[in-house]
Each structure stands twice: as structure tokens, then as C-alpha cells.
């Protein structure tokens, strides 16, 4: 199956700093990637859809200036949490559709656990 | 946002029993349905996908889809303690790129 790699797997930062999370498709090209956020004991909430070569599409209520997404190549999307605050502490997961396309299986990265002190 | 409803559980079943997980969705335009398993602190992993009405079996897992009633279910036969996890149903609608996830059902298989 397709492999999606996410880095870092965990990060601790001070309030007010920015954190960048990388998501790579290792053995396939992903023109679209999805970024999810998951708080403890809650489901995955779609934050934004990352599109290679164009602007990301953000879900309602997600601040695009706070969560910067860049999809500069067919294998890499990055999420930057700017001026992080403790309420941004969460599990961030990226994913990409496989070869079956957008109605097929989603392949997930390992997730990045962010803790903002 | 279209909703997917799941019983959050926990659902406790004894080892060797059948675990039944259910999910109802509100958008009749949905076309593809998935069950993901998520262990604590880990990313979801695909268990089953189902696209047409009826049953689909894969080993100990059977997915059932009823589009008229707008529900999808997952049966786990011969449940094992290693099956203890949160199970998320998800679906997509044709023409969109969005995967909507249910709230998840926490399953506990008791040894």
C-alpha cells in the first residue's frame, strides 16, 4: 500500500512559537493531502485540504493565517502552526488518497503530537 | 457539515464473541464507506471499505452497507483482545474530496 510519512512524531514548544509539521508521500504522488486534528477522545476533524501548486482549502472555523499549509511538490505538504498556544495542543494527522483516487482509501501519516507549554 | 453518528461506547465483548459496530450517516449522496481502526496514540488504519449495498467479508471482519436506511456496520467475529481499539466509520461523497469521520466507537475485548 501507499506510505505516508509524517515528521516530527511529537513536539513540545513554548507558547508563541511556530511549529512546522511535514507530510510526505513516499511511494506515490499526492496532488491532494488532508490535514486533520484530533483532540483526546474525539474524532478526526478535517482542518484543511492541501492542493499541490495552489492554495489550501480550509474548513469553516479554521484560521488560515494560524495554520499555514504549503504543498510545494507532489510528495510534500507542510502544516505550520504559527504563534502556538496551549489550546493548539493536539494530535495532527495528515493523509492522502491512494491510487484509487479521492473516493478510495485514505492513507494516514503516523501523526504528530503537539504540546504547547 | 454532514454528520456521521456512532455510539461512542465503550462496547465490551468477551473474547471469542462477535462485536457489532454501527454507524448512521445523513447524506444520501455518500458513495464510499470505510471502517478504520485506531489504537490509542496512533493514526487510523483501514479495516474495510465498502461501496455497494450488501455484505463484504474479509477474514474475521464483515462490513454491511444499507444505503436505503443510511447505515453501515462492522462485525468482528471471534473477537480478540488485540481488537480493542476505537473504530471509526468514514464516508465520502462523490465529487468532493472530503472524508467525514464518525465520532468513533471504543471497543474492549475482555480476555
PDB file of C-alpha atoms in Angstrom:
ATOM      1  CA  UNK A   1       0.000   0.000   0.000  1.00  0.00           C
ATOM      2  CA  UNK A   2       0.882   3.642  -0.245  1.00  0.00           C
ATOM      3  CA  UNK A   3       3.039   5.073   2.521  1.00  0.00           C
ATOM      4  CA  UNK A   4       2.635   8.475   4.077  1.00  0.00           C
ATOM      5  CA  UNK A   5       5.316   9.662   6.438  1.00  0.00           C
ATOM      6  CA  UNK A   6       4.884  12.459   8.932  1.00  0.00           C
ATOM      7  CA  UNK A   7       7.535  14.303  10.909  1.00  0.00           C
ATOM      8  CA  UNK A   8       8.042  15.054  13.720  1.00  0.00           C
ATOM      9  CA  UNK A   9       6.039  12.465  15.605  1.00  0.00           C
ATOM     10  CA  UNK A  10       5.952  14.659  18.668  1.00  0.00           C
ATOM     11  CA  UNK A  11       6.986  18.169  19.505  1.00  0.00           C
ATOM     12  CA  UNK A  12       6.918  20.354  22.573  1.00  0.00           C
ATOM     13  CA  UNK A  13       7.161  24.091  22.158  1.00  0.00           C
ATOM     14  CA  UNK A  14       6.709  27.278  24.100  1.00  0.00           C
ATOM     15  CA  UNK A  15       3.648  29.432  23.690  1.00  0.00           C
ATOM     16  CA  UNK A  16       4.081  31.976  20.921  1.00  0.00           C
ATOM     17  CA  UNK A  17       6.480  29.958  18.814  1.00  0.00           C
ATOM     18  CA  UNK A  18       5.772  28.356  15.450  1.00  0.00           C
ATOM     19  CA  UNK A  19       5.943  24.687  14.659  1.00  0.00           C
ATOM     20  CA  UNK A  20       6.207  23.032  11.247  1.00  0.00           C
ATOM     21  CA  UNK A  21       4.940  19.535  10.533  1.00  0.00           C
ATOM     22  CA  UNK A  22       5.883  17.734   7.338  1.00  0.00           C
ATOM     23  CA  UNK A  23       3.847  15.148   5.486  1.00  0.00           C
ATOM     24  CA  UNK A  24       5.410  13.130   2.685  1.00  0.00           C
ATOM     25  CA  UNK A  25       4.022  10.548   0.324  1.00  0.00           C
ATOM     26  CA  UNK A  26       6.900   8.106  -0.043  1.00  0.00           C
ATOM     27  CA  UNK A  27       5.958   5.894  -2.964  1.00  0.00           C
ATOM     28  CA  UNK A  28       3.267   7.779  -4.781  1.00  0.00           C
ATOM     29  CA  UNK A  29       2.400  11.277  -5.839  1.00  0.00           C
ATOM     30  CA  UNK A  30      -0.255  13.098  -3.909  1.00  0.00           C
ATOM     31  CA  UNK A  31      -1.776  16.136  -5.515  1.00  0.00           C
ATOM     32  CA  UNK A  32      -4.157  16.324  -2.588  1.00  0.00           C
ATOM     33  CA  UNK A  33      -3.459  15.844   1.078  1.00  0.00           C
ATOM     34  CA  UNK A  34      -5.691  16.316   4.067  1.00  0.00           C
ATOM     35  CA  UNK A  35      -4.820  17.667   7.471  1.00  0.00           C
ATOM     36  CA  UNK A  36      -6.793  16.509  10.473  1.00  0.00           C
ATOM     37  CA  UNK A  37      -6.704  17.424  14.122  1.00  0.00           C
ATOM     38  CA  UNK A  38      -7.762  15.116  16.898  1.00  0.00           C
ATOM     39  CA  UNK A  39      -8.295  16.118  20.499  1.00  0.00           C
ATOM     40  CA  UNK A  40      -8.290  13.431  23.219  1.00  0.00           C
ATOM     41  CA  UNK A  41     -11.200  11.018  22.963  1.00  0.00           C
ATOM     42  CA  UNK A  42     -12.616  12.855  19.987  1.00  0.00           C
ATOM     43  CA  UNK A  43     -12.813  12.008  16.316  1.00  0.00           C
ATOM     44  CA  UNK A  44     -10.725  13.332  13.495  1.00  0.00           C
ATOM     45  CA  UNK A  45     -11.728  16.801  12.406  1.00  0.00           C
ATOM     46  CA  UNK A  46     -10.738  17.904   8.934  1.00  0.00           C
ATOM     47  CA  UNK A  47      -8.829  21.164   9.105  1.00  0.00           C
ATOM     48  CA  UNK A  48      -7.912  21.747   5.505  1.00  0.00           C
ATOM     49  CA  UNK A  49      -7.333  20.212   2.118  1.00  0.00           C
ATOM     50  CA  UNK A  50      -3.871  20.786   0.728  1.00  0.00           C
ATOM     51  CA  UNK A  51      -3.593  21.074  -3.042  1.00  0.00           C
ATOM     52  CA  UNK A  52      -0.288  20.866  -4.887  1.00  0.00           C
ATOM     53  CA  UNK A  53       0.516  24.125  -6.594  1.00  0.00           C
ATOM     54  CA  UNK A  54      -2.470  26.045  -5.285  1.00  0.00           C
ATOM     55  CA  UNK A  55      -3.903  27.422  -2.085  1.00  0.00           C
ATOM     56  CA  UNK A  56      -5.224  25.135   0.563  1.00  0.00           C
ATOM     57  CA  UNK A  57      -8.930  24.917   1.242  1.00  0.00           C
ATOM     58  CA  UNK A  58      -9.749  25.456   4.891  1.00  0.00           C
ATOM     59  CA  UNK A  59     -12.747  24.148   6.759  1.00  0.00           C
ATOM     60  CA  UNK A  60     -15.094  26.525   8.445  1.00  0.00           C
ATOM     61  CA  UNK A  61     -13.708  27.811  11.709  1.00  0.00           C
ATOM     62  CA  UNK A  62     -10.069  27.019  10.920  1.00  0.00           C
ATOM     63  CA  UNK A  63      -7.863  30.108  10.823  1.00  0.00           C
ATOM     64  CA  UNK A  64      -5.836  30.026   7.648  1.00  0.00           C
ATOM     65  CA  UNK A  65      -3.381  32.613   8.970  1.00  0.00           C
ATOM     66  CA  UNK A  66      -2.696  30.495  12.008  1.00  0.00           C
ATOM     67  CA  UNK A  67      -2.434  27.144  10.280  1.00  0.00           C
ATOM     68  CA  UNK A  68      -0.286  27.739   7.221  1.00  0.00           C
ATOM     69  CA  UNK A  69      -0.297  24.976   4.648  1.00  0.00           C
ATOM     70  CA  UNK A  70       2.153  24.665   1.811  1.00  0.00           C
ATOM     71  CA  UNK A  71       2.015  21.917  -0.802  1.00  0.00           C
ATOM     72  CA  UNK A  72       5.018  22.762  -2.916  1.00  0.00           C
ATOM     73  CA  UNK A  73       5.590  19.381  -4.526  1.00  0.00           C
ATOM     74  CA  UNK A  74       3.706  16.225  -5.381  1.00  0.00           C
ATOM     75  CA  UNK A  75       5.155  14.441  -2.378  1.00  0.00           C
ATOM     76  CA  UNK A  76       5.327  17.053   0.362  1.00  0.00           C
ATOM     77  CA  UNK A  77       2.798  19.111   2.284  1.00  0.00           C
ATOM     78  CA  UNK A  78       3.650  21.113   5.377  1.00  0.00           C
ATOM     79  CA  UNK A  79       1.487  22.493   8.164  1.00  0.00           C
ATOM     80  CA  UNK A  80       2.882  25.356  10.206  1.00  0.00           C
ATOM     81  CA  UNK A  81       1.155  26.250  13.431  1.00  0.00           C
ATOM     82  CA  UNK A  82       2.014  29.895  13.949  1.00  0.00           C
ATOM     83  CA  UNK A  83       2.125  31.582  17.348  1.00  0.00           C
ATOM     84  CA  UNK A  84       1.108  28.370  19.007  1.00  0.00           C
ATOM     85  CA  UNK A  85      -0.913  28.455  22.214  1.00  0.00           C
ATOM     86  CA  UNK A  86      -1.776  25.728  24.700  1.00  0.00           C
ATOM     87  CA  UNK A  87      -5.198  25.266  23.113  1.00  0.00           C
ATOM     88  CA  UNK A  88      -3.430  24.224  19.897  1.00  0.00           C
ATOM     89  CA  UNK A  89      -2.059  21.184  21.681  1.00  0.00           C
ATOM     90  CA  UNK A  90      -3.458  18.247  19.779  1.00  0.00           C
ATOM     91  CA  UNK A  91      -2.703  15.263  17.574  1.00  0.00           C
ATOM     92  CA  UNK A  92      -2.255  16.405  13.987  1.00  0.00           C
ATOM     93  CA  UNK A  93      -2.566  13.802  11.263  1.00  0.00           C
ATOM     94  CA  UNK A  94      -2.047  14.130   7.539  1.00  0.00           C
ATOM     95  CA  UNK A  95      -3.422  11.802   4.923  1.00  0.00           C
ATOM     96  CA  UNK A  96      -3.554  11.318   1.198  1.00  0.00           C
ATOM     97  CA  UNK A  97      -5.802   9.410  -1.179  1.00  0.00           C
ATOM     98  CA  UNK A  98      -4.168   6.421  -2.785  1.00  0.00           C
ATOM     99  CA  UNK A  99      -4.147   5.346  -6.381  1.00  0.00           C
ATOM    100  CA  UNK A 100      -7.882   4.688  -6.314  1.00  0.00           C
ATOM    101  CA  UNK A 101      -8.418   8.382  -6.148  1.00  0.00           C
ATOM    102  CA  UNK A 102     -10.394  10.572  -3.841  1.00  0.00           C
ATOM    103  CA  UNK A 103     -13.209   8.067  -3.320  1.00  0.00           C
ATOM    104  CA  UNK A 104     -10.826   5.320  -2.349  1.00  0.00           C
ATOM    105  CA  UNK A 105      -8.830   4.619   0.734  1.00  0.00           C
ATOM    106  CA  UNK A 106      -7.071   7.330   2.694  1.00  0.00           C
ATOM    107  CA  UNK A 107      -3.517   6.648   3.786  1.00  0.00           C
ATOM    108  CA  UNK A 108      -2.507   8.275   7.025  1.00  0.00           C
ATOM    109  CA  UNK A 109       0.778   9.543   8.339  1.00  0.00           C
ATOM    110  CA  UNK A 110       1.899   8.486  11.783  1.00  0.00           C
ATOM    111  CA  UNK A 111       0.589  11.678  13.329  1.00  0.00           C
ATOM    112  CA  UNK A 112       2.312  14.490  15.178  1.00  0.00           C
ATOM    113  CA  UNK A 113       1.522  15.174  18.786  1.00  0.00           C
ATOM    114  CA  UNK A 114       1.955  18.845  19.583  1.00  0.00           C
ATOM    115  CA  UNK A 115       2.211  20.067  23.141  1.00  0.00           C
ATOM    116  CA  UNK A 116       2.340  23.807  23.669  1.00  0.00           C
ATOM    117  CA  UNK A 117       3.540  24.879  27.081  1.00  0.00           C
TER     118      UNK A 117
ATOM    119  CA  UNK B   1     -21.275  19.623   7.860  1.00  0.00           C
ATOM    120  CA  UNK B   2     -22.884  16.287   7.123  1.00  0.00           C
ATOM    121  CA  UNK B   3     -22.922  14.081  10.144  1.00  0.00           C
ATOM    122  CA  UNK B   4     -21.994  10.550  10.912  1.00  0.00           C
ATOM    123  CA  UNK B   5     -23.302   9.087  14.114  1.00  0.00           C
ATOM    124  CA  UNK B   6     -21.709   6.357  16.100  1.00  0.00           C
ATOM    125  CA  UNK B   7     -22.241   5.010  19.572  1.00  0.00           C
ATOM    126  CA  UNK B   8     -19.146   6.144  21.453  1.00  0.00           C
ATOM    127  CA  UNK B   9     -19.190   3.112  23.718  1.00  0.00           C
ATOM    128  CA  UNK B  10     -17.239   1.612  25.254  1.00  0.00           C
ATOM    129  CA  UNK B  11     -18.571  -1.592  23.830  1.00  0.00           C
ATOM    130  CA  UNK B  12     -17.328  -4.531  25.847  1.00  0.00           C
ATOM    131  CA  UNK B  13     -17.439  -8.055  24.493  1.00  0.00           C
ATOM    132  CA  UNK B  14     -15.842 -11.255  25.774  1.00  0.00           C
ATOM    133  CA  UNK B  15     -13.028 -12.843  23.835  1.00  0.00           C
ATOM    134  CA  UNK B  16     -14.349 -15.031  21.041  1.00  0.00           C
ATOM    135  CA  UNK B  17     -17.664 -13.211  20.759  1.00  0.00           C
ATOM    136  CA  UNK B  18     -18.985 -11.173  17.856  1.00  0.00           C
ATOM    137  CA  UNK B  19     -18.602  -7.412  18.136  1.00  0.00           C
ATOM    138  CA  UNK B  20     -21.134  -5.333  16.231  1.00  0.00           C
ATOM    139  CA  UNK B  21     -20.390  -1.708  15.427  1.00  0.00           C
ATOM    140  CA  UNK B  22     -22.882   0.593  13.744  1.00  0.00           C
ATOM    141  CA  UNK B  23     -22.794   3.895  12.003  1.00  0.00           C
ATOM    142  CA  UNK B  24     -25.550   6.049  10.519  1.00  0.00           C
ATOM    143  CA  UNK B  25     -24.999   8.888   8.128  1.00  0.00           C
ATOM    144  CA  UNK B  26     -27.157  11.738   6.995  1.00  0.00           C
ATOM    145  CA  UNK B  27     -26.077  12.451   3.423  1.00  0.00           C
ATOM    146  CA  UNK B  28     -27.780  10.306   0.789  1.00  0.00           C
ATOM    147  CA  UNK B  29     -25.152  11.431  -1.698  1.00  0.00           C
ATOM    148  CA  UNK B  30     -22.457   9.464   0.063  1.00  0.00           C
ATOM    149  CA  UNK B  31     -20.885   6.735  -2.026  1.00  0.00           C
ATOM    150  CA  UNK B  32     -17.827   5.241  -0.401  1.00  0.00           C
ATOM    151  CA  UNK B  33     -17.694   3.933   3.140  1.00  0.00           C
ATOM    152  CA  UNK B  34     -14.795   2.891   5.285  1.00  0.00           C
ATOM    153  CA  UNK B  35     -14.046   1.436   8.659  1.00  0.00           C
ATOM    154  CA  UNK B  36     -10.802   2.474  10.311  1.00  0.00           C
ATOM    155  CA  UNK B  37      -9.259   1.146  13.492  1.00  0.00           C
ATOM    156  CA  UNK B  38      -7.305   3.487  15.722  1.00  0.00           C
ATOM    157  CA  UNK B  39      -5.198   2.385  18.633  1.00  0.00           C
ATOM    158  CA  UNK B  40      -4.581   4.912  21.362  1.00  0.00           C
ATOM    159  CA  UNK B  41      -1.971   7.452  20.308  1.00  0.00           C
ATOM    160  CA  UNK B  42      -1.739   6.068  16.781  1.00  0.00           C
ATOM    161  CA  UNK B  43      -3.095   7.017  13.374  1.00  0.00           C
ATOM    162  CA  UNK B  44      -6.125   5.263  11.922  1.00  0.00           C
ATOM    163  CA  UNK B  45      -5.609   2.207   9.764  1.00  0.00           C
ATOM    164  CA  UNK B  46      -8.078   0.897   7.203  1.00  0.00           C
ATOM    165  CA  UNK B  47     -10.022  -2.217   8.123  1.00  0.00           C
ATOM    166  CA  UNK B  48     -12.665  -2.389   5.417  1.00  0.00           C
ATOM    167  CA  UNK B  49     -14.048  -0.410   2.541  1.00  0.00           C
ATOM    168  CA  UNK B  50     -17.495  -0.935   1.041  1.00  0.00           C
ATOM    169  CA  UNK B  51     -19.112   0.768  -1.898  1.00  0.00           C
ATOM    170  CA  UNK B  52     -22.312  -1.129  -2.694  1.00  0.00           C
ATOM    171  CA  UNK B  53     -25.245  -2.430  -0.710  1.00  0.00           C
ATOM    172  CA  UNK B  54     -24.840  -5.769   0.976  1.00  0.00           C
ATOM    173  CA  UNK B  55     -22.118  -7.562   2.862  1.00  0.00           C
ATOM    174  CA  UNK B  56     -18.405  -7.656   2.318  1.00  0.00           C
ATOM    175  CA  UNK B  57     -16.287 -10.149   4.188  1.00  0.00           C
ATOM    176  CA  UNK B  58     -12.569 -10.091   4.850  1.00  0.00           C
ATOM    177  CA  UNK B  59     -11.289 -12.626   7.324  1.00  0.00           C
ATOM    178  CA  UNK B  60     -12.937 -12.026  10.674  1.00  0.00           C
ATOM    179  CA  UNK B  61     -14.438  -8.740   9.526  1.00  0.00           C
ATOM    180  CA  UNK B  62     -17.725  -8.198   7.702  1.00  0.00           C
ATOM    181  CA  UNK B  63     -18.923  -4.800   6.593  1.00  0.00           C
ATOM    182  CA  UNK B  64     -22.581  -4.285   5.834  1.00  0.00           C
ATOM    183  CA  UNK B  65     -23.993  -1.366   3.897  1.00  0.00           C
ATOM    184  CA  UNK B  66     -27.623  -0.340   3.553  1.00  0.00           C
ATOM    185  CA  UNK B  67     -27.911   2.868   1.581  1.00  0.00           C
ATOM    186  CA  UNK B  68     -31.699   2.996   1.811  1.00  0.00           C
ATOM    187  CA  UNK B  69     -31.519   3.023   5.594  1.00  0.00           C
ATOM    188  CA  UNK B  70     -28.292   5.030   5.573  1.00  0.00           C
ATOM    189  CA  UNK B  71     -26.296   2.821   7.850  1.00  0.00           C
ATOM    190  CA  UNK B  72     -23.103   0.884   7.658  1.00  0.00           C
ATOM    191  CA  UNK B  73     -21.964  -1.685  10.177  1.00  0.00           C
ATOM    192  CA  UNK B  74     -18.905  -3.740  11.008  1.00  0.00           C
ATOM    193  CA  UNK B  75     -18.982  -7.191  12.520  1.00  0.00           C
ATOM    194  CA  UNK B  76     -15.889  -8.651  14.114  1.00  0.00           C
ATOM    195  CA  UNK B  77     -16.072 -12.390  14.617  1.00  0.00           C
ATOM    196  CA  UNK B  78     -14.015 -14.280  17.173  1.00  0.00           C
ATOM    197  CA  UNK B  79     -13.041 -11.012  18.845  1.00  0.00           C
ATOM    198  CA  UNK B  80      -9.534 -10.897  20.279  1.00  0.00           C
ATOM    199  CA  UNK B  81      -8.065  -8.623  22.966  1.00  0.00           C
ATOM    200  CA  UNK B  82      -5.887  -7.151  20.219  1.00  0.00           C
ATOM    201  CA  UNK B  83      -9.060  -5.880  18.553  1.00  0.00           C
ATOM    202  CA  UNK B  84      -9.531  -3.474  21.457  1.00  0.00           C
ATOM    203  CA  UNK B  85      -9.352  -0.052  19.858  1.00  0.00           C
ATOM    204  CA  UNK B  86     -11.520   2.784  18.627  1.00  0.00           C
ATOM    205  CA  UNK B  87     -13.313   2.075  15.374  1.00  0.00           C
ATOM    206  CA  UNK B  88     -14.121   4.992  13.119  1.00  0.00           C
ATOM    207  CA  UNK B  89     -16.544   4.877  10.254  1.00  0.00           C
ATOM    208  CA  UNK B  90     -15.966   7.314   7.427  1.00  0.00           C
ATOM    209  CA  UNK B  91     -17.515   8.173   4.144  1.00  0.00           C
ATOM    210  CA  UNK B  92     -17.024  10.315   1.104  1.00  0.00           C
ATOM    211  CA  UNK B  93     -19.403  11.945  -1.300  1.00  0.00           C
ATOM    212  CA  UNK B  94     -18.785  11.736  -4.995  1.00  0.00           C
ATOM    213  CA  UNK B  95     -17.407  14.938  -6.379  1.00  0.00           C
ATOM    214  CA  UNK B  96     -15.864  16.110  -3.134  1.00  0.00           C
ATOM    215  CA  UNK B  97     -12.504  15.429  -1.634  1.00  0.00           C
ATOM    216  CA  UNK B  98     -13.749  15.273   1.928  1.00  0.00           C
ATOM    217  CA  UNK B  99     -13.696  12.242   4.123  1.00  0.00           C
ATOM    218  CA  UNK B 100     -16.073  12.639   7.042  1.00  0.00           C
ATOM    219  CA  UNK B 101     -15.368  10.602  10.138  1.00  0.00           C
ATOM    220  CA  UNK B 102     -17.741   9.431  12.800  1.00  0.00           C
ATOM    221  CA  UNK B 103     -17.022  10.042  16.444  1.00  0.00           C
ATOM    222  CA  UNK B 104     -15.741   6.512  16.856  1.00  0.00           C
ATOM    223  CA  UNK B 105     -16.755   3.551  18.979  1.00  0.00           C
ATOM    224  CA  UNK B 106     -14.373   2.314  21.608  1.00  0.00           C
ATOM    225  CA  UNK B 107     -14.282  -1.483  21.682  1.00  0.00           C
ATOM    226  CA  UNK B 108     -12.960  -3.510  24.589  1.00  0.00           C
ATOM    227  CA  UNK B 109     -12.467  -7.220  24.163  1.00  0.00           C
ATOM    228  CA  UNK B 110     -12.217  -8.874  27.532  1.00  0.00           C
ATOM    229  CA  UNK B 111      -9.857 -11.816  27.901  1.00  0.00           C
TER     230      UNK B 111
END
